[in-house]
mmCIF file of C-alpha atoms in Angstrom:
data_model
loop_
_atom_site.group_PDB
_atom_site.id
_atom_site.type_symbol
_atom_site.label_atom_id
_atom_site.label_comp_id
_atom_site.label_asym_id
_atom_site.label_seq_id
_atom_site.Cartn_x
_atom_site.Cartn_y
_atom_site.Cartn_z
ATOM 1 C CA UNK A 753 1.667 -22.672 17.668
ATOM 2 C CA UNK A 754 1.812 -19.227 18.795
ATOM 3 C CA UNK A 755 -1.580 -17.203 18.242
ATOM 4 C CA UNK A 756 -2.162 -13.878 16.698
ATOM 5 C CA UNK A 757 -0.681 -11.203 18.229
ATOM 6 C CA UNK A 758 -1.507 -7.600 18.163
ATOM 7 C CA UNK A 759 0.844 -4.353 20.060
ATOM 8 C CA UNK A 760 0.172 -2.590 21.699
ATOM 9 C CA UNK A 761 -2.741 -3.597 23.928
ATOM 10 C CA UNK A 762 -3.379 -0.428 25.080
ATOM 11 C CA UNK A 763 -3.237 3.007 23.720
ATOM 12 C CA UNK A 764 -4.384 6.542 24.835
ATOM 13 C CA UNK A 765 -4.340 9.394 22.003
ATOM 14 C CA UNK A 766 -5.610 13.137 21.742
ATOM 15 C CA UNK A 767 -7.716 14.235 19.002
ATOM 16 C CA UNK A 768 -5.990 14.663 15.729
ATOM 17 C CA UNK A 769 -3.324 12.283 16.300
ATOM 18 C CA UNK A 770 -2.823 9.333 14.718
ATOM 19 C CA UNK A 771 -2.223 5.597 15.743
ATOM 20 C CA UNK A 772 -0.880 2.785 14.168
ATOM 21 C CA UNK A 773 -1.634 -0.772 14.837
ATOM 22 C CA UNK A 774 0.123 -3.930 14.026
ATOM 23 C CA UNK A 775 -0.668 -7.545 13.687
ATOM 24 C CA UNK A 776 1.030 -10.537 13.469
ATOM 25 C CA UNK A 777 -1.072 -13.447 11.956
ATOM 26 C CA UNK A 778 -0.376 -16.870 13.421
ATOM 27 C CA UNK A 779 1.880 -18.547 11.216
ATOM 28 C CA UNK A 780 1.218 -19.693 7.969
ATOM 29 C CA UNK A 781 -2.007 -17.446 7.599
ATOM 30 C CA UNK A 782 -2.068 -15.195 4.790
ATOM 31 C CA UNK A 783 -5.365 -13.170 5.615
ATOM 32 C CA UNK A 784 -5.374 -10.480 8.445
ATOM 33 C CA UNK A 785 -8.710 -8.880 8.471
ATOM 34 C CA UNK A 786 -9.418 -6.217 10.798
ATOM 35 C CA UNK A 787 -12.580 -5.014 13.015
ATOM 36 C CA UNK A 788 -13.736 -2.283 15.593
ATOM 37 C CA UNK A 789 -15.791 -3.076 18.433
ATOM 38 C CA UNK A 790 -17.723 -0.416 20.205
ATOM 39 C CA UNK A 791 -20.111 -0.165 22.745
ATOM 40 C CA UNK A 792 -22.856 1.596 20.197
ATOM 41 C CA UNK A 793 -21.945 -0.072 17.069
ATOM 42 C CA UNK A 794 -20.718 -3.773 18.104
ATOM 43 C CA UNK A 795 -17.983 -5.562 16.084
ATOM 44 C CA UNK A 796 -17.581 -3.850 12.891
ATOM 45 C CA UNK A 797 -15.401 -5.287 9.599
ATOM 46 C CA UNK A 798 -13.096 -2.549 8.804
ATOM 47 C CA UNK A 799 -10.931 -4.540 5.805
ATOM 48 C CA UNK A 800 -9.614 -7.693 5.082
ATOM 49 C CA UNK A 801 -5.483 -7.966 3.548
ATOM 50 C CA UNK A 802 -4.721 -10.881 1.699
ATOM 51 C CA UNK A 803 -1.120 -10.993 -0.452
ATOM 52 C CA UNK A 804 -0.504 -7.811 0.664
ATOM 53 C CA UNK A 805 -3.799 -7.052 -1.239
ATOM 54 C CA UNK A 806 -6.764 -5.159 0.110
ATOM 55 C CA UNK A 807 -9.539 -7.521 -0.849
ATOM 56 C CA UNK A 808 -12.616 -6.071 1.336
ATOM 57 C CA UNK A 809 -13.209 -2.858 2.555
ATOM 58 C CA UNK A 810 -15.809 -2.209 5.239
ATOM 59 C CA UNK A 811 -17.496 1.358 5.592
ATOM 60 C CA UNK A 812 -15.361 3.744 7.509
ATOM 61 C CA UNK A 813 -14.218 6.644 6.375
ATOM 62 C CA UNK A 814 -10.908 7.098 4.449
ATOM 63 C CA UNK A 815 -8.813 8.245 7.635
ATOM 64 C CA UNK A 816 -8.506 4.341 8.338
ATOM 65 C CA UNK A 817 -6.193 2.475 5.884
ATOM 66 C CA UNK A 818 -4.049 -0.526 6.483
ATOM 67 C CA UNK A 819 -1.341 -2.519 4.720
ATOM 68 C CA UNK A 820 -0.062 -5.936 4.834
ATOM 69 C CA UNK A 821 3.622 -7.371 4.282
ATOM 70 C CA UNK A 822 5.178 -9.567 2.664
ATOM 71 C CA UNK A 823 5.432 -11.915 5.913
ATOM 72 C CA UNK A 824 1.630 -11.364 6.160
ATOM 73 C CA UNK A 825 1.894 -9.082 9.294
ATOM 74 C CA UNK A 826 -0.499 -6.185 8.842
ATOM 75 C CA UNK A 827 -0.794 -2.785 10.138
ATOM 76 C CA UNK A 828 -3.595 -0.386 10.464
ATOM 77 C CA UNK A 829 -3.500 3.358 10.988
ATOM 78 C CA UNK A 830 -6.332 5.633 12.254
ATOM 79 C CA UNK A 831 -5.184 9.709 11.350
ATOM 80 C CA UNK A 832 -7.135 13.262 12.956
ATOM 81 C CA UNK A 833 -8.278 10.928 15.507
ATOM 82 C CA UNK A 834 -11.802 11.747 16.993
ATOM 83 C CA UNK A 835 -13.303 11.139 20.262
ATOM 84 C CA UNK A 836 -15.581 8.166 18.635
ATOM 85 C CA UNK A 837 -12.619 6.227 17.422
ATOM 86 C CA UNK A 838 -12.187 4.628 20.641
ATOM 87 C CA UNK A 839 -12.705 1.242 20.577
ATOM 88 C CA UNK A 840 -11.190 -1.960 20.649
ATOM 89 C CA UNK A 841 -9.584 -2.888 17.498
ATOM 90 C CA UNK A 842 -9.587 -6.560 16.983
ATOM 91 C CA UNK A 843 -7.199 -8.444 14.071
ATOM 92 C CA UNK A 844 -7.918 -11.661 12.929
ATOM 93 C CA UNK A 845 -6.517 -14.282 10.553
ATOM 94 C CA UNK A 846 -6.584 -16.934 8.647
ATOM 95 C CA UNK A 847 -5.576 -19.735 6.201
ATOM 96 C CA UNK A 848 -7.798 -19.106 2.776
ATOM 97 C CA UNK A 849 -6.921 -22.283 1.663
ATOM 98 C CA UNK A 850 -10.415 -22.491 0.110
ATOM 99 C CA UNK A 851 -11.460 -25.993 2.496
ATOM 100 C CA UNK A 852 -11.572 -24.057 5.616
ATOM 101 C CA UNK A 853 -11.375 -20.268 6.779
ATOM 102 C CA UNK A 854 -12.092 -20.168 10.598
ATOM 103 C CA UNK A 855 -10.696 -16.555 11.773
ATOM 104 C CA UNK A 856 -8.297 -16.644 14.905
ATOM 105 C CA UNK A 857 -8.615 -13.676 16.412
ATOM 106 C CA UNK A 858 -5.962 -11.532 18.467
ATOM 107 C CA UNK A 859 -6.726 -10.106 22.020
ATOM 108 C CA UNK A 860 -7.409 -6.319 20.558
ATOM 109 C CA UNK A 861 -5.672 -3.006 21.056
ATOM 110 C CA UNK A 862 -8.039 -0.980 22.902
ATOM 111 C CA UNK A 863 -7.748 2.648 22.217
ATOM 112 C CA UNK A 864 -8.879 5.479 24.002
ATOM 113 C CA UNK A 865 -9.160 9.307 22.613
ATOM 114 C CA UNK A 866 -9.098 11.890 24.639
ATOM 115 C CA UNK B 183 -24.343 -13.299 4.395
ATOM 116 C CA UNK B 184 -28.101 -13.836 5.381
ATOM 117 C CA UNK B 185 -28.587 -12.387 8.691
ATOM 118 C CA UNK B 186 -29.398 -13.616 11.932
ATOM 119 C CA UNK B 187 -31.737 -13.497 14.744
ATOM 120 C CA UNK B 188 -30.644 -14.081 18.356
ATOM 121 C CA UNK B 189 -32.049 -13.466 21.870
ATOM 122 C CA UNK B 190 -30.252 -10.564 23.520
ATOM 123 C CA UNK B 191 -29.666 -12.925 26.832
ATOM 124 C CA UNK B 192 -30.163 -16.045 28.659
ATOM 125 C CA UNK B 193 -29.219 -17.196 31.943
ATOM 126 C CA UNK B 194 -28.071 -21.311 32.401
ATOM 127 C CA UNK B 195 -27.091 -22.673 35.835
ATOM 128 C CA UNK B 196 -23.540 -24.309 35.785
ATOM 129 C CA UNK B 197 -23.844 -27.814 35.017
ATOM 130 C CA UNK B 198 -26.817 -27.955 32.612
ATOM 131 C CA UNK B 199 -26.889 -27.824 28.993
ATOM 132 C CA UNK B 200 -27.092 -24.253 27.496
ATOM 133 C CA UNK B 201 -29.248 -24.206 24.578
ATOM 134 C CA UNK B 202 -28.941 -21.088 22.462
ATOM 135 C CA UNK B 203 -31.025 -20.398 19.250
ATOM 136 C CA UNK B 204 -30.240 -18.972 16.111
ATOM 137 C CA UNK B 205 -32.892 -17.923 13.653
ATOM 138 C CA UNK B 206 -31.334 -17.314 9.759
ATOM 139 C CA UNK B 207 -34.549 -17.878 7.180
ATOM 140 C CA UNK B 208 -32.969 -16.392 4.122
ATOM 141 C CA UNK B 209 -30.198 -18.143 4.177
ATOM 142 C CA UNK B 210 -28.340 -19.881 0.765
ATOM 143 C CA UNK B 211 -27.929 -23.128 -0.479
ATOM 144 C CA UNK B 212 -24.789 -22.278 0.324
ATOM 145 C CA UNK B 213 -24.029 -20.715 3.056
ATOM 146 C CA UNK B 214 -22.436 -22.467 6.367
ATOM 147 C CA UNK B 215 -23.683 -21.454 9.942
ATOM 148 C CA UNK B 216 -21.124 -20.700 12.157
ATOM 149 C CA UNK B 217 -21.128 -19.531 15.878
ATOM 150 C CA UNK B 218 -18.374 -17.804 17.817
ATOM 151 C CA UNK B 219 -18.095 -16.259 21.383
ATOM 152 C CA UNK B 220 -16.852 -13.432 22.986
ATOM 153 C CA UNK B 221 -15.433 -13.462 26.507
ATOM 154 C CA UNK B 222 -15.250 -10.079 28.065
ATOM 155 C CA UNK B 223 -12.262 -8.537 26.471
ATOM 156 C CA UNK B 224 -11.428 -10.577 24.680
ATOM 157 C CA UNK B 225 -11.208 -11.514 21.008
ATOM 158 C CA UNK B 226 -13.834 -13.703 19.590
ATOM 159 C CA UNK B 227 -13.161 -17.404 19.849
ATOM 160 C CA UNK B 228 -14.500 -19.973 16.874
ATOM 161 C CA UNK B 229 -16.628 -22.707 18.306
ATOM 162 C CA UNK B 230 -17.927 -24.853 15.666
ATOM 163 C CA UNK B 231 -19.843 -24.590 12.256
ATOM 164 C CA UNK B 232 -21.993 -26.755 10.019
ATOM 165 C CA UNK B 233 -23.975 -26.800 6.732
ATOM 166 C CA UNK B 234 -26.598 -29.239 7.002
ATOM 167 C CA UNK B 235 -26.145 -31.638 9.295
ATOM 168 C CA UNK B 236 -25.343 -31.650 12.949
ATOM 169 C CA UNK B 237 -21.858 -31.049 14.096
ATOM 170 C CA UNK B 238 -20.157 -31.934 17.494
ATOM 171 C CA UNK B 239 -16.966 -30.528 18.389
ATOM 172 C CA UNK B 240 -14.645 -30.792 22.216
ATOM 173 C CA UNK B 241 -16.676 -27.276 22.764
ATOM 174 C CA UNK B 242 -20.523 -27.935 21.957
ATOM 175 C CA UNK B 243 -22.959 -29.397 19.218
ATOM 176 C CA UNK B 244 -24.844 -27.796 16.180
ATOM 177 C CA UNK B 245 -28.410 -28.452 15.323
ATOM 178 C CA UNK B 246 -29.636 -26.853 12.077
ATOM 179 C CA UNK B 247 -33.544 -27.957 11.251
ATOM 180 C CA UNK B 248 -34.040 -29.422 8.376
ATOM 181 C CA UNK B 249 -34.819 -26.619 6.424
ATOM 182 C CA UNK B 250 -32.004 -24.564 7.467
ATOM 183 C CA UNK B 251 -33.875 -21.914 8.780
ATOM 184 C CA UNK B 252 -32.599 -22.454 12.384
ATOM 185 C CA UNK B 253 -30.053 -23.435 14.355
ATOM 186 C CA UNK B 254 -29.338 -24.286 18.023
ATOM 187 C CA UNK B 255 -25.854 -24.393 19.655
ATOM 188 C CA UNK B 256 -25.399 -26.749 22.981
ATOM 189 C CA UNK B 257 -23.291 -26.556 25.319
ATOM 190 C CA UNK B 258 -23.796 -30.050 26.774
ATOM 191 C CA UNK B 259 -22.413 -28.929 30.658
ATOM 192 C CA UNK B 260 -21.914 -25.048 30.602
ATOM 193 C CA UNK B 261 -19.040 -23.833 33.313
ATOM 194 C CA UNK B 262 -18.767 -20.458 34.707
ATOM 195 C CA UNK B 263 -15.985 -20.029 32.077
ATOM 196 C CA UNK B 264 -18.925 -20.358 29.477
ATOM 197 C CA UNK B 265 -20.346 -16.657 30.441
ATOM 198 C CA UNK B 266 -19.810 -14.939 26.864
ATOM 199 C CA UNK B 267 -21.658 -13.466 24.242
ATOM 200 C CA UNK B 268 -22.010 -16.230 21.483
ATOM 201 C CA UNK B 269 -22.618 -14.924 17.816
ATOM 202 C CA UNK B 270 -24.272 -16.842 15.023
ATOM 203 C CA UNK B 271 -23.105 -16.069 11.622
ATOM 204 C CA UNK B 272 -24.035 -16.981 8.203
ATOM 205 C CA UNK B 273 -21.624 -17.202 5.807
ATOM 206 C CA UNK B 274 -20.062 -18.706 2.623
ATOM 207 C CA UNK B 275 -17.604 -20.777 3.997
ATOM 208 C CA UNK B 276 -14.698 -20.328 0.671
ATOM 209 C CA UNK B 277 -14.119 -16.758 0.303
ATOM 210 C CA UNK B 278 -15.331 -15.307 -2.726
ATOM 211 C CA UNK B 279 -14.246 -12.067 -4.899
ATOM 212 C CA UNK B 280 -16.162 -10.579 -1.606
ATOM 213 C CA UNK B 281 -13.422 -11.738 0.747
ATOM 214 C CA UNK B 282 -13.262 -12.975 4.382
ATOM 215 C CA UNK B 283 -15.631 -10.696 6.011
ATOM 216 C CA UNK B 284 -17.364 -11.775 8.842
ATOM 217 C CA UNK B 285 -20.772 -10.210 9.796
ATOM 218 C CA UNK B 286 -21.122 -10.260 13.864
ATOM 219 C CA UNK B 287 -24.776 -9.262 15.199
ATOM 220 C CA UNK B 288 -25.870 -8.335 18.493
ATOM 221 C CA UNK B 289 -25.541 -12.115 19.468
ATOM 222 C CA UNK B 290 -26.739 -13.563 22.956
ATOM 223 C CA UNK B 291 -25.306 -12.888 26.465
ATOM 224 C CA UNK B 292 -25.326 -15.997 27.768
ATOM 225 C CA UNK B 293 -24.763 -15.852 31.601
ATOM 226 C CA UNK B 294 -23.944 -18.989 33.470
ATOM 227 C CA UNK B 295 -24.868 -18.957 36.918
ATOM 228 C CA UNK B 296 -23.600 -20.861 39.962
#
């Protein structure tokens, strides 16, 4: 069974761009859930799709949104990047079948802002 | 989730059992422990979780005290491979209205040295 896979794996953006990240959930697994991981800050929940439904939201400003389709594949998008945006931006997913909910995680998209 | 408590780093030579606590004294009725870990650069890997009593997996063993209030993962003969920050989370383990978040600490470096 092929894991969860995330593109690109690397990424290098100016300020005030903007970036979009995808994720594709290992099959079967209707929640993507996303997460930044800096140096400062550690591994931070940015939101959680499930249905194509938003369900969580963590506490980042509004320039990060995300979306999830019908295939459960998600996407995130960063706009007017900033210099402290770079991180490494880690999807994971799961089943939700309400008996068991381990996360799988992806190997990250590390983005840099220059 | 309840939080958690870990030592920033230990050090285990290869061969021996790694031993790393987890402190969590407010957590729920409940709420399931679980523990991932982090190799460098990569996403975070699921190694086991448990409620109440111990748990024993192809990757390590979970002690939680009787009272909940603690928990100790093993890693009965830790490898070079091993070398990873391991993260102890509290959690409910269905999602609720809340969603799928996960809530990663500073967790422990462990380092496992020839």
């Amino acid at each position: 069974k092929a894991g969860v896979t995330q593109t690109p794996r690397y990424l290098i953006k100016t300020r005030g761009q903007q970036v979009t990240l995808s994720c594709s959930p290992i099959s079967g697994h209707r929640s993507v859930s996303w997460y930044q991981q800096t140096p400062g800050q550690g591994l931070q929940f940015l939101f959680e799709y499930f249905s194509e439904t938003q369900r969580n939201k963590g506490n980042f400003p509004g320039r990060f949104s995300g979306r999830q389709f019908s295939n459960s594949r998600s996407e995130m998008n960063v706009s007017t990047l900033e210099l402290g945006d770079s991180a490494l931006y880690l999807c994971a997913s799961s089943l939700v079948d309400g008996a068991y909910n381990e996360q799988f995680f992806g190997p990250g998209t590390r983005l840099t802002v220059l | 989730d309840a939080k958690t408590t870990q030592p920033p780093s230990m050090d285990c030579a290869e061969g021996r059992a790694a031993n790393l606590p987890c402190n969590h004294s407010t957590i729920s009725g409940n709420e399931y422990v679980y523990w991932y870990r982090q190799i460098h650069s990569q996403g975070p890997q699921y190694i086991i979780h448990g409620l109440k009593n111990n748990e024993t997996n192809e990757m390590a063993s979970l002690i939680i005290t009787e009272d909940r209030k603690s928990s100790t993962l093993i890693l009965p003969h830790a490898t070079l491979r091993d070398t990873a920050v391991y993260y102890c989370i509290v959690r409910l383990k269905i999602p609720n209205n809340a969603g799928n978040m996960l809530t990663f600490g500073g967790g422990t470096r462990l380092m496992v040295k020839p």
